[in-house]
Short mmCIF file of C-alpha atoms and ligand atoms in Angstrom, two decimals:
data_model
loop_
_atom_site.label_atom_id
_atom_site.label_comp_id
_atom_site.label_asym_id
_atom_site.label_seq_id
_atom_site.Cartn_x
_atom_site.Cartn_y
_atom_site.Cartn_z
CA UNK Z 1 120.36 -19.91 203.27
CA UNK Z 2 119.66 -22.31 200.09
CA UNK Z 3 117.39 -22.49 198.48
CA UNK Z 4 116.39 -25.33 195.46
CA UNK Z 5 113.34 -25.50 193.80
CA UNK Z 6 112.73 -28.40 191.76
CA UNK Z 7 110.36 -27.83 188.39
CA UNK Z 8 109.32 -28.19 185.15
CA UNK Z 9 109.44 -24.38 184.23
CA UNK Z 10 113.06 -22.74 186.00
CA UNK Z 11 112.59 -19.72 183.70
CA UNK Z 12 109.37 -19.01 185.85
CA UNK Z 13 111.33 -18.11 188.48
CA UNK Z 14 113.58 -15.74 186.30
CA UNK Z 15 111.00 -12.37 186.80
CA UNK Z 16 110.54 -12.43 191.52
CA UNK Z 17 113.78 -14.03 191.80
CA UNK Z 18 115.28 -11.42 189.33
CA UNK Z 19 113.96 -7.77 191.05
CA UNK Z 20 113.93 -5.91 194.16
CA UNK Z 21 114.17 -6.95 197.35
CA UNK Z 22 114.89 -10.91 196.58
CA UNK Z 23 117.33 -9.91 193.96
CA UNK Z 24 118.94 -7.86 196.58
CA UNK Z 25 119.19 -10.98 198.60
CA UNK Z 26 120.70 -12.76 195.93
CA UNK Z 27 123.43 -10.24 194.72
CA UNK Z 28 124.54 -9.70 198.88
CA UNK Z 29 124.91 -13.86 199.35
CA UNK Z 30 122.23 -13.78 201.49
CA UNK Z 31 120.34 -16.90 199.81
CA UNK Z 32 121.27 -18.86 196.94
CA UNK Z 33 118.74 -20.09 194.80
CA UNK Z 34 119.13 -23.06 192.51
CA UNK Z 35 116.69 -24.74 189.93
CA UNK Z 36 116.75 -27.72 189.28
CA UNK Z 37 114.53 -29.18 186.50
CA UNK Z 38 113.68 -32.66 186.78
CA UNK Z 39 112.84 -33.22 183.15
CA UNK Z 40 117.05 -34.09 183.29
CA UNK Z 41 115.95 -37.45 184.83
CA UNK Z 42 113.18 -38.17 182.73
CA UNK Z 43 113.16 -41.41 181.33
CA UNK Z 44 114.12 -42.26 177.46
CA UNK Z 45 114.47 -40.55 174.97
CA UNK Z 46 112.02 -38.16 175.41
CA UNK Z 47 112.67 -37.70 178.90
CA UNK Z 48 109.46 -38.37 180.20
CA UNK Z 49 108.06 -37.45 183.59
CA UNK Z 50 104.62 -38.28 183.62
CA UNK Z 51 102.65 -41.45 183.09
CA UNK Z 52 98.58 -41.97 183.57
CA UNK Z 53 97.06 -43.68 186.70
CA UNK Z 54 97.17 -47.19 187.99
CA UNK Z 55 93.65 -48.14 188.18
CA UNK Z 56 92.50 -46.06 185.38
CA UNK Z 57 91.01 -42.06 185.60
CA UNK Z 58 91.50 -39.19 183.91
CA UNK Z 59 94.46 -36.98 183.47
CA UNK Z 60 98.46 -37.80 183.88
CA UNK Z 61 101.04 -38.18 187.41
CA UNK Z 62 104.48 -37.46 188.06
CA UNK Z 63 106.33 -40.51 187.85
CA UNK Z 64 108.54 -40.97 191.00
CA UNK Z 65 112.14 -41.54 189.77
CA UNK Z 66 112.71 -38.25 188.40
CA UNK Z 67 111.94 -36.36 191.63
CA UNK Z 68 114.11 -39.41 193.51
CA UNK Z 69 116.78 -38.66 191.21
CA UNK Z 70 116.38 -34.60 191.32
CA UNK Z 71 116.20 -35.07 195.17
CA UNK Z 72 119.44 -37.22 194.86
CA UNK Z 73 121.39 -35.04 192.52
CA UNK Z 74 121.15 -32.04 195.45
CA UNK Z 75 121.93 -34.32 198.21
CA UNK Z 76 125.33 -35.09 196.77
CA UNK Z 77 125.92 -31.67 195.52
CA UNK Z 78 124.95 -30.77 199.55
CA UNK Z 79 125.24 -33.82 201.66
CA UNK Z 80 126.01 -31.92 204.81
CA UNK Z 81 123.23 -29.68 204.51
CA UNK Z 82 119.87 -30.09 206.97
CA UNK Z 83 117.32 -29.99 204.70
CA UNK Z 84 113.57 -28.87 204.54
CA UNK Z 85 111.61 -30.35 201.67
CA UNK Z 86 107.95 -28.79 200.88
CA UNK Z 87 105.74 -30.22 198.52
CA UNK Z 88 103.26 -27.80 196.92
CA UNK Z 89 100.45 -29.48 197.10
CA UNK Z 90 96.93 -27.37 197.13
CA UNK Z 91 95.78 -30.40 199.52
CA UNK Z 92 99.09 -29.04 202.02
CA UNK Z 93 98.89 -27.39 205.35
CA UNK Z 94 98.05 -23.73 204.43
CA UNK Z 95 101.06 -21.63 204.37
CA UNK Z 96 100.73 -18.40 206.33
CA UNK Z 97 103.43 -16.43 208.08
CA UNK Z 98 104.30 -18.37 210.72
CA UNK Z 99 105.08 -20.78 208.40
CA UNK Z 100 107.30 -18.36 206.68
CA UNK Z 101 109.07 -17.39 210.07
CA UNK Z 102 109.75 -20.76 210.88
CA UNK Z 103 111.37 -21.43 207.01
CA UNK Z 104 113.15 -18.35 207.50
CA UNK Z 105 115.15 -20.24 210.73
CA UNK Z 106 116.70 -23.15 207.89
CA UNK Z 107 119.75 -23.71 206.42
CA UNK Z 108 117.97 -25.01 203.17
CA UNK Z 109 114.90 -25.33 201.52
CA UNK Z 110 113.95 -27.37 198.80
CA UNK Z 111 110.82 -26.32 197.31
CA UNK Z 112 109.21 -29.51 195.24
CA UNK Z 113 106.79 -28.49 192.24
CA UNK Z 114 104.55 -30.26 190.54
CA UNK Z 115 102.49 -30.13 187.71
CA UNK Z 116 99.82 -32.06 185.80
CA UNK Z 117 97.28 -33.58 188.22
CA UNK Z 118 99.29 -34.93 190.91
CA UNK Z 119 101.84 -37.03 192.18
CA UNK Z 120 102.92 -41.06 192.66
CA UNK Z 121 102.36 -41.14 196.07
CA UNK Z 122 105.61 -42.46 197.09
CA UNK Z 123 106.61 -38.78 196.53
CA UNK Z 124 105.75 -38.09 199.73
CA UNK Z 125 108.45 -40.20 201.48
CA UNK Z 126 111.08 -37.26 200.45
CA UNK Z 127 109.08 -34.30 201.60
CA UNK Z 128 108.89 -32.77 205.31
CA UNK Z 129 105.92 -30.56 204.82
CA UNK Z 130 102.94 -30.48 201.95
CA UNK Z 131 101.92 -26.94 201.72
CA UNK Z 132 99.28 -25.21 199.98
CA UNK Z 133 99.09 -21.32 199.16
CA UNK Z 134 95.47 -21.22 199.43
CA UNK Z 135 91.83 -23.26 199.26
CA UNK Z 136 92.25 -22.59 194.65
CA UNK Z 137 94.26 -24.97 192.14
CA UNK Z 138 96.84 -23.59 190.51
CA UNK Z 139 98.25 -25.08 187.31
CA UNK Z 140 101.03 -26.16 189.02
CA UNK Z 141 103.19 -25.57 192.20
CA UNK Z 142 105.87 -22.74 190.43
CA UNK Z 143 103.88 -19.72 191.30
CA UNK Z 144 103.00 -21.11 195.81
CA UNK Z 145 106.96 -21.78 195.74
CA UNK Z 146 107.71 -18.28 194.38
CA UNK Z 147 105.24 -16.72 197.37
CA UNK Z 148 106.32 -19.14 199.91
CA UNK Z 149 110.12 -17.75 198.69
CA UNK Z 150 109.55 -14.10 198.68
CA UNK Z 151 107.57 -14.28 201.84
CA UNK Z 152 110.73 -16.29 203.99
CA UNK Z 153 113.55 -14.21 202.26
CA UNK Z 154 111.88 -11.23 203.19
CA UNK Z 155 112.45 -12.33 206.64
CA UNK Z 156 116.39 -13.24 206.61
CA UNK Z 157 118.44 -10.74 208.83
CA UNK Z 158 120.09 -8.03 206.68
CA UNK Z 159 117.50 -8.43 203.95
CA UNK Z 160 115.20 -5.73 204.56
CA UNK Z 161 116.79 -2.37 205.50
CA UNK Z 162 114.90 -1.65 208.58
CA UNK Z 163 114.84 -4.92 210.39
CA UNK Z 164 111.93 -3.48 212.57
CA UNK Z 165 109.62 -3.15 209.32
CA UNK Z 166 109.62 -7.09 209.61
CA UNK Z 167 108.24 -6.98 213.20
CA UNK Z 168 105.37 -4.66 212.75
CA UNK Z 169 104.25 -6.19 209.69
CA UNK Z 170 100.32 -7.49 209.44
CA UNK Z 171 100.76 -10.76 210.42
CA UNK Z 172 103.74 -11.04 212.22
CA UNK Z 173 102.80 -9.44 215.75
CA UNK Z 174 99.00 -11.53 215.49
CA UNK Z 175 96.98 -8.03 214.33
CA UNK Z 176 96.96 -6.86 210.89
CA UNK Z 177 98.81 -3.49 210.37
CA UNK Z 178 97.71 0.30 211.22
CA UNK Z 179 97.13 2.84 208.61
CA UNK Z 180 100.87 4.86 207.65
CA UNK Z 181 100.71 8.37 206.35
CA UNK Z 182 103.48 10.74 204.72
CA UNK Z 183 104.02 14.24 203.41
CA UNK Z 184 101.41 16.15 202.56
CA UNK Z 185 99.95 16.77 205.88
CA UNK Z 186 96.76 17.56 204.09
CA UNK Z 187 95.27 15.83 200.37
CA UNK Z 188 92.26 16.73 198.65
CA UNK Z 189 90.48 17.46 202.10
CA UNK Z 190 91.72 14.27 203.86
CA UNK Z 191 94.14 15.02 206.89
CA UNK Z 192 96.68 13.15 208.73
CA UNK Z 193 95.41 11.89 211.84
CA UNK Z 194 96.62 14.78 214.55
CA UNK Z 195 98.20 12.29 217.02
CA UNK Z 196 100.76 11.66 214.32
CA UNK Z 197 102.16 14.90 214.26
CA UNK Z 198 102.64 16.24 217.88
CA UNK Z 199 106.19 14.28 218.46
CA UNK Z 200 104.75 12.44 221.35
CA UNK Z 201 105.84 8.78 220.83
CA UNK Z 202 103.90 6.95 223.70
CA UNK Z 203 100.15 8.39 222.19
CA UNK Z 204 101.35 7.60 218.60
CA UNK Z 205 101.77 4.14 219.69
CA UNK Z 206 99.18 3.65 221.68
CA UNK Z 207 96.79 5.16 219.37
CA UNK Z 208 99.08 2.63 216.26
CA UNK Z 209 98.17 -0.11 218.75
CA UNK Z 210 94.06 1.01 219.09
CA UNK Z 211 94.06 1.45 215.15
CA UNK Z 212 95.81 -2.25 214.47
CA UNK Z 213 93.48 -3.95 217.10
CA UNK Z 214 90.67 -1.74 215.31
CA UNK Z 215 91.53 -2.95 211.66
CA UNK Z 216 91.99 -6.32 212.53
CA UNK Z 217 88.32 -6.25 214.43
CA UNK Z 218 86.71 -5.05 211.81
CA UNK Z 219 88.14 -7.11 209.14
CA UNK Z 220 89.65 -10.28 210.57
CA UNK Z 221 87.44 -11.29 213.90
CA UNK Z 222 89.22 -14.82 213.82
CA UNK Z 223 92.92 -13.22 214.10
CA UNK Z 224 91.72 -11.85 217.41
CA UNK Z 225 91.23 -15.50 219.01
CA UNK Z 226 94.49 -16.33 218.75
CA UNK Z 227 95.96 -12.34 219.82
CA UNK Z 228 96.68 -11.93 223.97
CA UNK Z 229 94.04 -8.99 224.71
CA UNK Z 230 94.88 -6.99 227.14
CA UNK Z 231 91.79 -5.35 229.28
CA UNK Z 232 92.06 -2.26 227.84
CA UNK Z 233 91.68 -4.35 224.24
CA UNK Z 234 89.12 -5.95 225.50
CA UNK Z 235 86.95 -2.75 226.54
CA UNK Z 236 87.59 -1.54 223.37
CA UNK Z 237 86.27 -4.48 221.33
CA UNK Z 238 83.58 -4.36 223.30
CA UNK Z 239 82.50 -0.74 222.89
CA UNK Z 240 82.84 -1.02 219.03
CA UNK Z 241 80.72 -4.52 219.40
CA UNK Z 242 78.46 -1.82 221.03
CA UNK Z 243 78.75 0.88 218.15
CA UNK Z 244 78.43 -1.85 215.49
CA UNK Z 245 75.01 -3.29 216.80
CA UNK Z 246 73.68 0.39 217.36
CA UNK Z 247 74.55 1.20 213.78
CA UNK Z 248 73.51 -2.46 212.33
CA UNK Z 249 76.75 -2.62 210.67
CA UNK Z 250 77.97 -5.92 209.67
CA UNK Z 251 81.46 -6.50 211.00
CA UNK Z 252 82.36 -9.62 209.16
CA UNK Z 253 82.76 -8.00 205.69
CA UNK Z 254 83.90 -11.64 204.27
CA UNK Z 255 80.36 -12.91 203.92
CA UNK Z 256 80.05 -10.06 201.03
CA UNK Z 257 82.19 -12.12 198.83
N1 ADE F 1 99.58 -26.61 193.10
C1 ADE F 1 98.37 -26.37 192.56
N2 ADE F 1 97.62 -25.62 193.36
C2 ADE F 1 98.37 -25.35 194.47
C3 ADE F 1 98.16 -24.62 195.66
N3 ADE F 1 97.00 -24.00 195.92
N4 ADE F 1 99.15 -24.58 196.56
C4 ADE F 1 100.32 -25.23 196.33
N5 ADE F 1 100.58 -25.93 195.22
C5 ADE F 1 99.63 -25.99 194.30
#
């Protein structure tokens, strides 16, 4: 895969693009990453990229020709390549991991980050997708295109060593992860579940599958409407609806915050 990101600030990128797992990536050939930074093809002498509003208002835009030109300048360095271009942009699609998955399946990405407040919006006729890492603003798109990298490298065959620890992950299989446990068996008093240590690989994962369904219940309801319940899930959402009203619990822990 390739991978450019076009920005202000390359040597953001130096620290996730330069450890662990991504680096790993890197080093093997896996994905090549290139930044570009647009201030190249700013104009005059000062190179400038930004200019204030038509129509008056506060604060500055990105000018359009320097992007044009940065989106150029990769075209003819990759003409034959089928490109993906993503806009970070906090008024995007939100990016989640299907999102990632679906990156993950591309032959190159180019990841488009702005800063200042916003774009010409004739920016937008180069892009394929305008995603956002979350309902916040960021002071500019660097640190969404860093997640939005880690999170679809992750996913390239022969980056992570145990291509199954991809599959179970929260997220990808539509129910949030169950709990793990290692060596010691037993820690200050708290033991590892029993199930987990009697060799007997259909009630470990039926009882992984009970805990996941059980996690994800508890603390994200709205996963579940999109999740295929089986009727044994079902029974079992329903007896811990049960439990939950008997106890006055509130399941929905997001309305503390
Ligand atoms: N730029 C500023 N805030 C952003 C966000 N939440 N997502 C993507 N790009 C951004």
């Amino acid at each position: 895969m390739k991978i450019d990101v076009v920005t202000l600030f390359p040597e953001m990128f130096d620290g996730p693009l330069g450890h662990s797992i991504v680096k790993r990536a890197i080093e093997k050939d896996i994905v090549e990453v290139n930044k570009v930074n647009f201030r190249q093809f700013g104009k005059g002498k000062h190179q400038v990229v930004d200019d204030t509003p038509y129509g008056g208002g506060a604060g500055m835009l990105l000018k359009p020709e320097p992007l044009f030109e940065a989106m150029d300048s990769i075209n003819e360095r990759d003409p034959e390549t089928k490109k993906r271009v993503i806009l970070m942009d906090p008024a995007g699609k939100p990016f989640n991991q299907a999102m990632a998955e679906d990156f993950a399946e591309e032959e190159h990405l180019v990841f488009l980050c702005g800063h200042y407040e916003g774009y010409d919006e004739r920016i937008r006729t180069l892009v394929t997708d305008e995603v956002s890492l979350g309902d916040y603003v960021l002071t500019g798109g660097e640190l969404a295109a860093m997640v939005m990298i880690d999170a679809t490298v992750r996913l390239l065959p022969e980056v992570l060593g145990n291509a199954a620890s991809a599959q179970t992950d929260s997220h990808s299989s539509g129910l949030l992860e169950h709990p793990h446990y290692t060596r010691p068996a037993e820690y200050k008093g708290m033991k590892v579940p029993e199930v987990l240590m009697n060799g007997n690989h259909g009630l470990i994962e039926a009882w992984r599958h009970e805990e996941s369904l059980k996690r994800t219940f508890e603390r994200r309801p709205d996963m579940l409407e999109a999740y295929d319940l089986s009727d044994r899930d079902k029974a079992l959402i329903e007896k811990w609806k049960k439990e939950a009203d008997e106890t006055g619990e509130q399941v929905n822990h997001t309305e503390d915050f």
